[in-house]
Amino acid sequence: MNDIIKDTGMMYDVLRQSMNESAEIKNYVLPMMTLKYINENGDHNFSIPMNAEWERVTSNGLDFGKRMNVAFQELEEVNPSLHGVFTLIDFTRVLDPMSLFKVTDSILNRYSFERKSSDTTGVAIQFADRLWDISIDREGRRGGEITTPRCISKLMVQLINTLSGTIYDGTSGINGSLIAAHNYAVEHGGNVSLFGQEVNPQTRALGIMNLILHGLYTEHTHIHLGNTISDPGWMEEDGKLQKFDSILTAPPFSLSRWGYEAAEKDPYGRFRYGIPGKSHGDMAFVLHSLASLKKDGKAVIIIPPGVLFRGGSEGKIRESLIREGFIEAVIGLPANLFSGTGIPVAAIVLNKSKPNLLKDEVLIINAEEGFEKSSRVQNILRDIDIKRIVDTYHHHKEVEQYSRIVNIDEMMKNDWSLQPVRYLEKVDVVTKIGKIEINRKEYEQSELIMLKELADISRGYASSKEEADSKEFSHYLVNLVDVHDGIIQAEGLSKVNMDEKKAGDYELQPGDVLLSSRGTALKITVITQSDIKNKPLVFSQNFLRIRVNPNLCDPYFVKTFLESPIGQYYLAMYQKGTAVTVLSHKDVGVIPLPKLPIQQQYEIAEYTKKADRSYREAIETAERQKEENYLEGCRMMGISDTFQIIS
């Protein structure tokens, strides 16, 4: 294997000077490897014309690119199942055709690609796997788009545990997950039929070559070309979608051009629970997978975290799938598993014959902490991590701080969110008084009241560039940068020009609580009379305004609670997003506060206000003492007369 690793790297080094882009290298090398494999093995039932015989094609380097083209053209002509697989690439377009011959003669011809029928790690497979690894490593996101990480494929096939029947991947890429599913079935004494679809012609071609190298592509196998949403390839004779026993798929994340217009006119009944928004196609692939399952079928789909909590049409679809009992499990996975994106992903398990144990319930697993770093920017799931997830899923186990069976009533209270953090929270919170261990169950046994019952909560104003650039202004805008240590810094406020009607929705008044809604840094301030004196204020979209009912609640009590360990715990739990975390007004509204008489709230608020004043006074005293000591040092050096403090 070490020689293969070294030689594959050498191939890249030899060829990258001959390619317009390094991403093209695999498009040339893999067809040559596949041709060599077809010539040296008989497990494929393909006819090999004379001009495609390996020894004939590689006998010398003269017109090597032209001979390769002829070989592949004739190979496709006599094997209709290979049509459009090899002829997408013109081997004469290489800047230095002799570099291809050099790779073939000095590297590939040193190895035998002959493979035993039971061998899942033959030389050709090792070369191909190494080729994918280098593509991902050197091409970054572009290299990783066509393949699912092996550890993810391994997890999916063990979750689905299919030993017979049909397995389908509607976004099959290079078919790595289908190959993993086949190998898993064979290792456990079974056998499965594989079905796939891929939208990119070149990726489909590479995927078919990958199947050939694994001895899994015959005249009876087919990977359809086309958009799974707008043009599903696998159909029954009566025009209905073909149904499969099992589905495993990792669709491209958050596609904006996923086939929305086709979904509006979908004749296959895939979108009966709603049509996802135009900007995120993830849920469309979930619905397609559901519609493509047999009545007792099961699917495992890898999704970005937004699918678990986004509102709008996605939220309604998620609610329907939960109510219908199709979602069996959700598994939160670590960040940095996929090349080119650092977001944590999740696996959602659909089951059309969910066990009675989970009727009106969903198994939630939070496996975000179980991984190993394979490089500075890449994580992998270890066998021990996969085993823990799979064992928990198959036995429907509840493990403290790892897995829970959540009932439909609790999901409804959480706006049908399936985020594991909502139900399997971390018990430690880092606060300004240190790292705190939270006992949520103990807290929620006390008498509580939701914040939305005490206050109106709204998001701030998204100012336009025109309003910000206007020479005239009507209001000062409070942004995140304007709040320090709970105080608004008046001198830094930007100006906006707003009409009276619009301003009315965003103007601040004494007693309003501003809570930062974006980012991890917590900023809270209570608007005072001096804040708005001679300068009408509005608040930006990066804040939530909490306007309390003064008969029920004291604003400083709200501030005190939100800054407490319990308050920070709830804020951290309800944060959404990956690159930038956000808080919604709905989530903040359901945060439970201690239900206390208004007089007791006043007392608590006064106590913490006094503490804040004492802290600021101590800081100011320390600053003055620091300045005095510094000046005294200058006086002792005899230089105090050489400068003058002007501000």
XYZ file of C-alpha atoms in Angstrom:
647
model
C 0.000 0.000 0.000
C 2.898 2.380 0.715
C 4.116 1.958 -2.875
C 0.639 2.778 -4.194
C 0.465 5.887 -2.035
C 3.864 7.005 -3.316
C 3.114 6.180 -6.961
C -0.301 7.870 -6.932
C 1.331 11.030 -5.647
C 3.960 10.703 -8.361
C 1.209 10.439 -11.008
C -0.218 13.741 -9.812
C 3.181 15.394 -9.892
C 3.875 14.156 -13.437
C 0.471 15.133 -14.835
C -0.301 18.436 -13.165
C 1.981 20.302 -15.601
C -0.014 18.842 -18.495
C -3.467 19.786 -17.221
C -5.218 23.145 -17.238
C -6.462 22.294 -13.742
C -5.303 19.646 -11.280
C -8.979 18.680 -10.903
C -8.765 17.138 -14.402
C -6.124 14.576 -13.429
C -8.548 11.971 -12.072
C -10.673 12.366 -15.230
C -7.755 11.020 -17.287
C -6.142 8.569 -14.893
C -9.267 6.692 -13.794
C -10.346 5.750 -17.379
C -6.873 4.360 -18.056
C -6.959 2.375 -14.817
C -10.421 1.069 -15.698
C -9.331 -0.006 -19.188
C -6.412 -1.897 -17.687
C -8.764 -3.529 -15.160
C -11.260 -4.613 -17.862
C -8.413 -6.190 -19.826
C -7.051 -8.107 -16.857
C -10.325 -9.336 -15.333
C -13.293 -11.328 -16.560
C -15.953 -10.341 -14.002
C -17.628 -7.743 -16.194
C -18.989 -9.424 -19.353
C -17.748 -6.534 -21.500
C -16.469 -7.129 -25.030
C -12.985 -5.782 -25.667
C -12.330 -4.746 -29.285
C -8.808 -5.149 -30.648
C -8.024 -1.427 -30.487
C -8.952 -1.422 -26.776
C -6.556 -4.204 -25.809
C -4.284 -2.810 -23.107
C -0.976 -4.076 -24.503
C -1.838 -2.700 -27.935
C -2.861 0.740 -26.653
C 0.165 1.121 -24.354
C 2.818 -0.435 -26.603
C 4.450 2.969 -27.244
C 3.941 6.671 -26.724
C 3.401 7.742 -30.343
C -0.033 9.336 -30.781
C -0.871 7.975 -27.330
C -3.803 10.320 -26.736
C -5.325 9.514 -30.138
C -5.020 5.758 -29.518
C -6.709 6.147 -26.140
C -9.611 8.005 -27.768
C -10.039 5.245 -30.369
C -9.886 2.551 -27.690
C -12.638 4.145 -25.633
C -14.836 4.977 -28.647
C -14.776 1.363 -29.815
C -15.223 0.053 -26.260
C -18.442 2.068 -25.928
C -19.652 1.053 -29.397
C -19.570 -2.674 -28.594
C -20.800 -2.229 -25.007
C -23.983 -0.091 -24.964
C -24.054 -0.059 -21.135
C -20.814 1.948 -21.247
C -22.166 4.635 -23.576
C -21.070 8.101 -22.424
C -18.733 6.785 -19.733
C -15.279 7.098 -21.330
C -15.696 9.446 -24.291
C -16.421 12.547 -22.230
C -12.651 13.106 -22.094
C -10.509 13.913 -25.137
C -7.063 12.446 -24.471
C -5.492 14.577 -27.208
C -6.253 17.764 -25.271
C -3.519 17.089 -22.734
C -0.752 19.695 -23.044
C 1.873 16.926 -23.019
C 0.390 13.601 -24.241
C 3.667 11.842 -23.468
C 3.054 12.491 -19.761
C 0.061 10.126 -19.938
C 2.193 7.455 -21.562
C 4.906 7.986 -18.952
C 2.387 7.449 -16.138
C 1.029 4.350 -17.860
C 4.386 2.814 -18.727
C 6.367 3.594 -15.569
C 3.623 3.324 -12.914
C 0.424 1.535 -13.916
C 2.178 -1.241 -15.837
C 4.220 -2.135 -12.760
C 1.063 -3.451 -11.091
C -1.347 -6.245 -11.821
C -5.015 -5.257 -11.580
C -6.217 -8.843 -11.556
C -8.763 -9.272 -8.786
C -10.305 -12.215 -6.993
C -14.107 -12.170 -6.880
C -14.187 -11.836 -3.078
C -11.472 -9.191 -2.913
C -12.730 -5.761 -1.822
C -9.272 -4.196 -1.532
C -7.488 -5.156 -4.743
C -4.678 -3.112 -6.260
C -7.002 -1.267 -8.649
C -9.322 -0.375 -5.748
C -6.399 0.827 -3.655
C -5.236 3.025 -6.535
C -8.752 4.425 -7.007
C -9.236 5.107 -3.293
C -5.893 6.878 -3.122
C -6.845 8.884 -6.210
C -10.011 10.137 -4.461
C -8.028 10.986 -1.331
C -5.537 13.087 -3.275
C -8.345 14.776 -5.213
C -10.020 15.815 -1.969
C -6.741 16.878 -0.391
C -5.485 18.929 -3.350
C -8.769 20.224 -4.741
C -10.463 21.034 -1.428
C -14.207 21.482 -1.686
C -14.357 20.701 -5.410
C -12.636 17.383 -4.801
C -14.937 16.508 -1.926
C -18.206 17.306 -3.700
C -18.310 14.030 -5.616
C -17.672 11.642 -2.757
C -19.101 10.987 0.693
C -16.456 10.519 3.420
C -15.842 6.798 3.956
C -16.642 7.034 7.650
C -20.063 8.535 6.800
C -20.774 5.775 4.271
C -19.726 3.198 6.850
C -22.095 4.715 9.404
C -25.009 4.839 6.945
C -24.725 1.208 5.843
C -24.535 -0.007 9.438
C -27.553 2.076 10.407
C -29.596 0.760 7.504
C -28.276 -2.808 7.965
C -29.619 -4.078 4.622
C -28.463 -7.578 3.647
C -30.887 -8.215 0.777
C -33.166 -6.342 -1.585
C -32.656 -3.013 -3.361
C -30.530 -0.057 -2.251
C -30.810 3.364 -3.906
C -28.825 6.600 -3.805
C -30.448 9.534 -5.601
C -27.278 11.653 -5.431
C -24.790 8.867 -5.931
C -21.634 10.794 -6.878
C -18.872 8.221 -7.414
C -21.075 5.548 -5.785
C -18.917 5.159 -2.681
C -21.918 4.639 -0.398
C -23.510 2.074 -2.738
C -20.232 0.156 -2.891
C -19.970 0.256 0.907
C -23.546 -1.062 1.178
C -22.770 -3.941 -1.190
C -19.581 -4.881 0.661
C -21.392 -4.786 4.002
C -24.122 -7.100 2.719
C -21.588 -9.578 1.274
C -19.520 -9.574 4.478
C -22.671 -10.576 6.387
C -23.705 -13.322 3.973
C -26.153 -11.286 1.919
C -26.448 -9.723 -1.505
C -28.097 -6.517 -2.695
C -28.987 -4.757 -5.941
C -27.673 -1.222 -6.402
C -29.434 1.750 -8.030
C -28.162 5.299 -8.426
C -28.643 8.656 -10.094
C -26.169 11.480 -10.606
C -26.728 14.913 -12.133
C -23.159 15.623 -13.335
C -22.134 13.634 -16.458
C -18.431 13.509 -15.583
C -19.098 12.490 -11.993
C -21.526 9.803 -13.189
C -18.835 8.486 -15.525
C -16.258 8.350 -12.719
C -18.823 6.610 -10.526
C -19.432 3.902 -13.129
C -15.675 3.382 -13.448
C -15.539 3.042 -9.677
C -18.219 0.336 -9.832
C -16.298 -1.473 -12.582
C -13.098 -1.482 -10.520
C -15.068 -3.055 -7.665
C -16.539 -5.680 -9.996
C -20.055 -4.282 -9.509
C -21.012 -2.901 -12.923
C -22.588 -5.203 -15.485
C -25.073 -4.866 -18.323
C -27.811 -5.154 -15.688
C -26.517 -2.228 -13.639
C -27.289 1.368 -14.456
C -26.629 4.776 -12.931
C -29.112 7.248 -14.347
C -27.995 10.702 -15.456
C -30.147 13.669 -14.485
C -31.574 15.853 -11.746
C -33.247 13.588 -9.203
C -35.858 16.216 -8.332
C -36.829 17.517 -11.772
C -36.096 14.336 -13.736
C -36.112 11.204 -11.540
C -34.556 8.343 -13.479
C -35.918 5.268 -11.751
C -39.527 4.733 -12.827
C -41.993 1.850 -13.018
C -43.696 0.930 -16.317
C -46.894 2.656 -15.178
C -45.086 5.984 -14.790
C -44.822 5.865 -11.006
C -41.603 6.242 -9.026
C -39.759 2.992 -8.475
C -39.753 1.961 -4.823
C -36.713 0.640 -2.970
C -36.115 -1.388 0.170
C -33.408 0.964 1.429
C -32.021 4.380 0.606
C -28.788 5.983 1.716
C -27.754 9.344 0.358
C -25.765 12.479 1.127
C -27.277 15.192 -1.121
C -25.367 18.410 -1.861
C -25.934 20.846 1.001
C -28.284 23.820 0.632
C -28.655 23.848 -3.153
C -30.357 27.011 -4.363
C -31.093 25.650 -7.868
C -32.530 22.312 -6.883
C -35.667 22.178 -9.057
C -38.238 24.337 -7.267
C -40.248 24.983 -10.436
C -40.418 21.258 -11.196
C -41.540 20.557 -7.633
C -44.497 22.917 -8.086
C -45.703 20.688 -10.950
C -44.482 17.367 -9.567
C -46.641 14.488 -10.897
C -45.273 11.870 -8.499
C -46.790 13.050 -5.211
C -43.423 13.721 -3.605
C -44.362 17.153 -2.238
C -47.723 16.429 -0.659
C -46.347 17.686 2.662
C -45.159 20.981 1.177
C -42.553 22.461 -1.157
C -39.260 23.618 0.396
C -38.112 27.194 -0.168
C -36.164 28.110 -3.282
C -32.916 28.816 -1.434
C -32.490 25.429 0.303
C -33.124 22.156 -1.511
C -32.171 19.804 1.330
C -35.730 18.940 2.326
C -36.606 18.198 -1.319
C -34.175 15.273 -1.269
C -35.661 14.092 2.027
C -39.149 14.096 0.474
C -37.908 12.387 -2.688
C -36.294 9.662 -0.576
C -39.492 9.175 1.416
C -41.573 8.842 -1.765
C -39.052 6.339 -3.186
C -39.313 3.920 -0.240
C -41.358 0.756 -0.179
C -44.074 0.542 2.476
C -41.622 -1.091 4.893
C -38.535 0.735 3.602
C -35.942 2.744 5.465
C -33.705 5.678 4.442
C -30.646 7.328 5.975
C -30.020 10.851 4.671
C -27.115 13.147 5.565
C -28.320 16.732 5.970
C -26.976 20.108 7.109
C -28.207 21.236 10.541
C -30.615 23.862 9.153
C -33.003 21.121 8.036
C -33.561 20.302 11.705
C -34.719 23.763 12.798
C -35.520 26.097 9.892
C -39.050 27.466 9.935
C -41.383 28.433 7.094
C -42.238 25.706 4.616
C -39.461 23.459 5.950
C -40.845 23.710 9.461
C -44.304 22.672 8.246
C -42.860 19.733 6.305
C -40.860 18.641 9.340
C -43.996 18.798 11.488
C -45.919 16.656 9.002
C -43.179 14.038 8.820
C -43.089 13.848 12.625
C -46.874 13.633 12.938
C -47.055 10.962 10.215
C -44.465 8.921 12.125
C -41.885 8.723 9.322
C -38.899 10.085 11.269
C -37.403 7.345 13.411
C -34.131 8.956 14.500
C -31.959 12.044 14.187
C -28.226 11.807 14.823
C -26.122 14.933 15.313
C -22.622 14.412 13.883
C -19.344 16.333 14.314
C -18.123 19.296 12.309
C -15.416 19.040 9.623
C -16.337 15.577 8.382
C -16.872 16.793 4.818
C -14.107 18.367 2.780
C -14.575 22.070 2.109
C -17.184 22.748 4.794
C -16.755 22.873 8.537
C -20.421 22.614 9.475
C -21.589 19.819 11.736
C -23.954 17.525 9.844
C -26.726 15.174 10.885
C -28.194 11.862 9.792
C -31.960 11.587 9.635
C -33.476 8.098 9.555
C -36.840 7.691 7.802
C -38.737 4.482 8.482
C -42.107 3.695 6.897
C -42.637 0.889 9.417
C -41.335 2.531 12.576
C -41.328 0.216 15.616
C -44.166 0.595 18.106
C -41.600 1.535 20.744
C -41.142 4.838 18.913
C -44.781 5.532 18.046
C -45.265 9.329 18.235
C -41.621 9.594 19.300
C -38.194 10.183 17.760
C -34.847 8.857 18.950
C -32.420 11.795 19.235
C -28.682 11.071 19.401
C -26.049 13.751 19.963
C -22.781 12.294 18.632
C -21.060 15.624 17.916
C -18.236 14.959 20.377
C -17.248 11.527 19.065
C -14.498 11.901 16.443
C -10.776 11.935 15.764
C -8.797 14.603 13.922
C -7.257 13.173 10.774
C -5.644 16.498 9.849
C -5.629 20.108 10.959
C -8.959 20.796 9.237
C -10.518 17.350 8.882
C -12.260 15.034 11.348
C -13.265 11.392 10.974
C -15.584 9.062 12.823
C -13.620 6.260 14.453
C -14.927 2.700 14.530
C -15.694 3.166 18.229
C -17.773 6.284 17.434
C -19.717 4.476 14.705
C -20.282 1.451 16.931
C -21.706 3.623 19.723
C -24.114 5.398 17.359
C -25.240 2.186 15.656
C -25.675 0.292 18.934
C -27.702 3.156 20.424
C -29.905 3.353 17.336
C -30.615 -0.342 16.866
C -31.387 -0.890 20.557
C -33.284 2.409 20.951
C -31.182 3.143 24.016
C -31.400 6.244 26.164
C -27.961 7.272 27.390
C -27.523 10.278 29.660
C -26.383 13.330 27.701
C -26.067 11.191 24.546
C -29.481 9.910 23.468
C -33.141 10.393 24.308
C -36.509 9.216 23.029
C -38.458 12.462 22.628
C -42.255 12.474 22.443
C -44.344 14.480 20.022
C -45.612 16.900 22.693
C -42.085 18.018 23.556
C -41.205 18.457 19.879
C -44.345 20.549 19.378
C -43.338 22.831 22.278
C -39.988 23.310 20.544
C -41.561 24.390 17.237
C -40.895 20.909 15.813
C -37.154 21.407 16.074
C -35.106 18.216 15.851
C -31.828 19.768 16.935
C -30.182 17.325 19.351
C -29.009 20.225 21.522
C -32.662 21.031 22.284
C -33.101 17.681 23.964
C -29.555 16.631 24.879
C -28.018 19.781 26.204
C -24.521 20.220 27.504
C -24.588 20.569 31.267
C -21.565 22.880 31.525
C -21.762 26.617 30.834
C -18.821 29.030 30.877
C -19.964 32.271 32.533
C -18.323 35.399 33.898
C -18.241 33.753 37.314
C -16.556 30.616 35.995
C -17.481 27.260 34.509
C -20.837 26.181 35.887
C -22.494 22.765 35.951
C -26.205 23.133 35.233
C -28.930 20.933 36.686
C -31.761 21.744 34.318
C -34.147 19.157 35.748
C -33.758 20.624 39.213
C -34.390 24.154 37.914
C -37.484 23.199 35.911
C -39.093 21.635 38.977
C -39.553 25.127 40.443
C -42.431 27.471 39.557
C -41.590 29.112 36.229
C -43.115 31.403 33.642
C -42.160 31.861 29.994
C -40.644 35.196 29.032
C -43.223 35.702 26.275
C -45.919 35.827 28.968
C -44.141 38.780 30.561
C -42.964 40.735 27.522
C -43.255 41.421 23.805
C -40.141 40.307 21.914
C -39.208 41.560 18.449
C -36.239 41.646 16.104
C -34.489 44.867 15.151
C -34.322 46.949 12.017
C -32.332 46.019 8.881
C -31.237 49.399 7.589
C -30.575 49.911 3.897
C -27.436 51.471 2.453
C -29.494 54.416 1.193
C -30.824 55.138 4.672
C -27.349 54.895 6.191
C -25.778 57.148 3.515
C -28.506 59.821 3.673
C -27.282 63.278 4.640
C -30.449 63.782 6.645
C -31.178 61.530 9.585
C -34.069 60.952 11.929
C -32.678 58.385 14.382
C -29.541 56.924 15.867
C -29.085 53.181 15.282
C -27.813 50.950 18.108
C -25.580 48.169 16.776
C -23.667 45.399 18.545
C -20.444 47.422 18.525
C -22.201 50.234 20.404
C -22.822 48.230 23.579
C -19.961 47.686 26.032
C -20.321 46.278 29.549
C -24.086 46.744 29.375
C -23.898 50.448 28.452
C -24.653 52.136 25.116
C -21.689 54.209 23.876
C -23.492 57.263 22.515
C -20.555 58.771 20.639
C -20.269 55.858 18.206
C -23.869 55.573 17.100
C -24.568 55.593 13.355
C -27.405 57.631 11.846
C -30.349 56.505 9.757
C -33.181 58.341 8.074
C -36.537 56.592 8.656
C -40.098 57.657 8.032
C -42.286 58.051 11.090
C -44.431 54.974 10.451
C -41.480 52.626 10.053
C -39.609 54.115 12.997
C -42.526 53.439 15.310
C -41.881 49.700 15.166
C -38.236 50.026 16.195
C -37.989 53.055 18.489
C -36.625 52.334 21.928
C -38.080 53.581 25.190
C -36.864 53.484 28.802
C -37.111 49.969 30.233
C -36.609 48.147 26.930
C -34.103 45.292 27.201
C -31.795 44.777 24.222
C -30.361 41.263 23.790
C -27.779 40.419 21.124
C -29.235 37.922 18.664
C -26.166 37.159 16.540
C -22.782 35.746 17.495
C -21.607 34.031 20.639
C -20.761 37.146 22.660
C -23.650 37.959 25.005
C -24.628 41.642 25.088
C -27.534 42.903 27.181
C -28.499 46.444 28.080
C -31.529 48.173 29.541
C -32.497 51.448 27.884
C -32.502 54.390 30.318
C -33.996 57.875 30.095
C -30.530 59.351 29.535
C -29.931 57.021 26.574
C -32.767 58.571 24.564
C -32.410 62.154 25.768
C -32.084 64.386 22.676
C -31.388 61.388 20.451
C -34.224 59.058 19.390
C -32.899 55.489 19.175
C -33.801 52.500 17.030
C -32.170 49.071 17.316
C -30.514 46.984 14.603
C -31.425 43.509 13.363
C -28.577 42.102 15.465
C -30.646 42.705 18.609
C -33.879 41.427 20.040
C -35.965 43.944 21.988
C -37.684 42.654 25.108
C -40.410 45.110 26.123
C -41.710 43.906 29.473
C -45.144 44.463 30.952
C -44.244 46.780 33.878
C -47.088 45.360 35.967
C -45.646 41.867 35.719
C -41.925 42.201 35.298
C -38.932 44.433 35.991
C -36.546 44.853 33.010
C -33.459 44.697 35.212
C -34.715 41.406 36.634
C -34.872 40.040 33.068
C -31.318 41.275 32.441
C -30.130 39.709 35.691
C -31.688 36.367 34.843
C -30.346 36.267 31.260
C -26.854 37.005 32.551
C -27.125 34.260 35.167
C -25.717 30.746 34.498
C -29.225 29.369 33.955
C -30.110 32.214 31.580
C -26.888 31.790 29.611
C -27.512 28.067 29.455
C -30.898 28.593 27.782
C -29.513 31.210 25.396
C -26.697 28.850 24.363
C -29.142 25.981 23.950
C -31.436 27.947 21.650
C -28.721 29.381 19.419
C -28.966 28.193 15.819
C -26.613 28.298 12.910
C -23.060 27.239 12.170
C -20.782 29.972 10.842
C -22.843 32.653 12.621
C -25.135 31.700 15.500
C -28.492 33.436 15.845
C -31.313 33.625 18.363
C -34.929 33.894 17.268
C -37.565 35.874 19.150
C -39.677 32.710 19.374
C -36.927 30.779 21.111
C -36.158 33.570 23.553
C -39.882 33.821 24.270
C -40.055 30.257 25.615
C -37.148 30.669 28.037
C -38.576 29.933 31.507
C -37.926 32.511 34.255
C -38.560 32.071 37.973
C -42.129 33.162 38.681
C -41.596 35.794 41.376
C -43.686 38.684 42.748
C -42.856 42.037 41.204
C -41.566 43.384 44.542
C -39.092 40.523 44.828
C -37.983 41.186 41.253
C -37.296 44.830 42.202
C -35.166 43.728 45.146
C -33.139 41.320 43.012
C -32.709 43.961 40.313
C -31.529 46.590 42.800
C -29.049 44.155 44.289
C -27.460 43.362 40.917
C -27.546 47.037 39.827
C -25.663 47.879 42.989
C -23.142 45.141 42.197
C -22.660 46.565 38.681
C -22.178 50.081 40.055
C -19.653 48.863 42.602
C -17.776 46.997 39.873
C -17.629 50.051 37.585
C -16.556 52.306 40.433
C -13.822 49.871 41.380
C -12.620 49.806 37.764
C -12.610 53.607 37.562
C -10.708 53.844 40.855
C -8.157 51.314 39.630
C -7.746 53.209 36.344
C -7.149 56.508 38.183
C -4.653 54.853 40.512
C -2.881 53.339 37.523
C -2.577 56.770 35.846
C -1.324 58.393 39.048
C 1.300 55.687 39.552
C 2.406 55.986 35.939
C 2.778 59.787 36.224
C 4.670 59.397 39.493
C 7.092 57.091 37.683
C 7.618 59.769 35.040
C 8.206 62.391 37.759
C 10.805 60.185 39.440
C 12.599 59.850 36.066
C 12.631 63.648 35.747
C 10.639 63.729 32.515
C 7.228 64.902 33.748
C 7.929 68.492 32.590
C 8.550 67.349 29.018
C 4.946 66.431 28.161
C 1.422 67.723 28.780
C -1.845 65.784 29.006
C -4.343 67.384 26.609
C -7.333 65.035 26.985
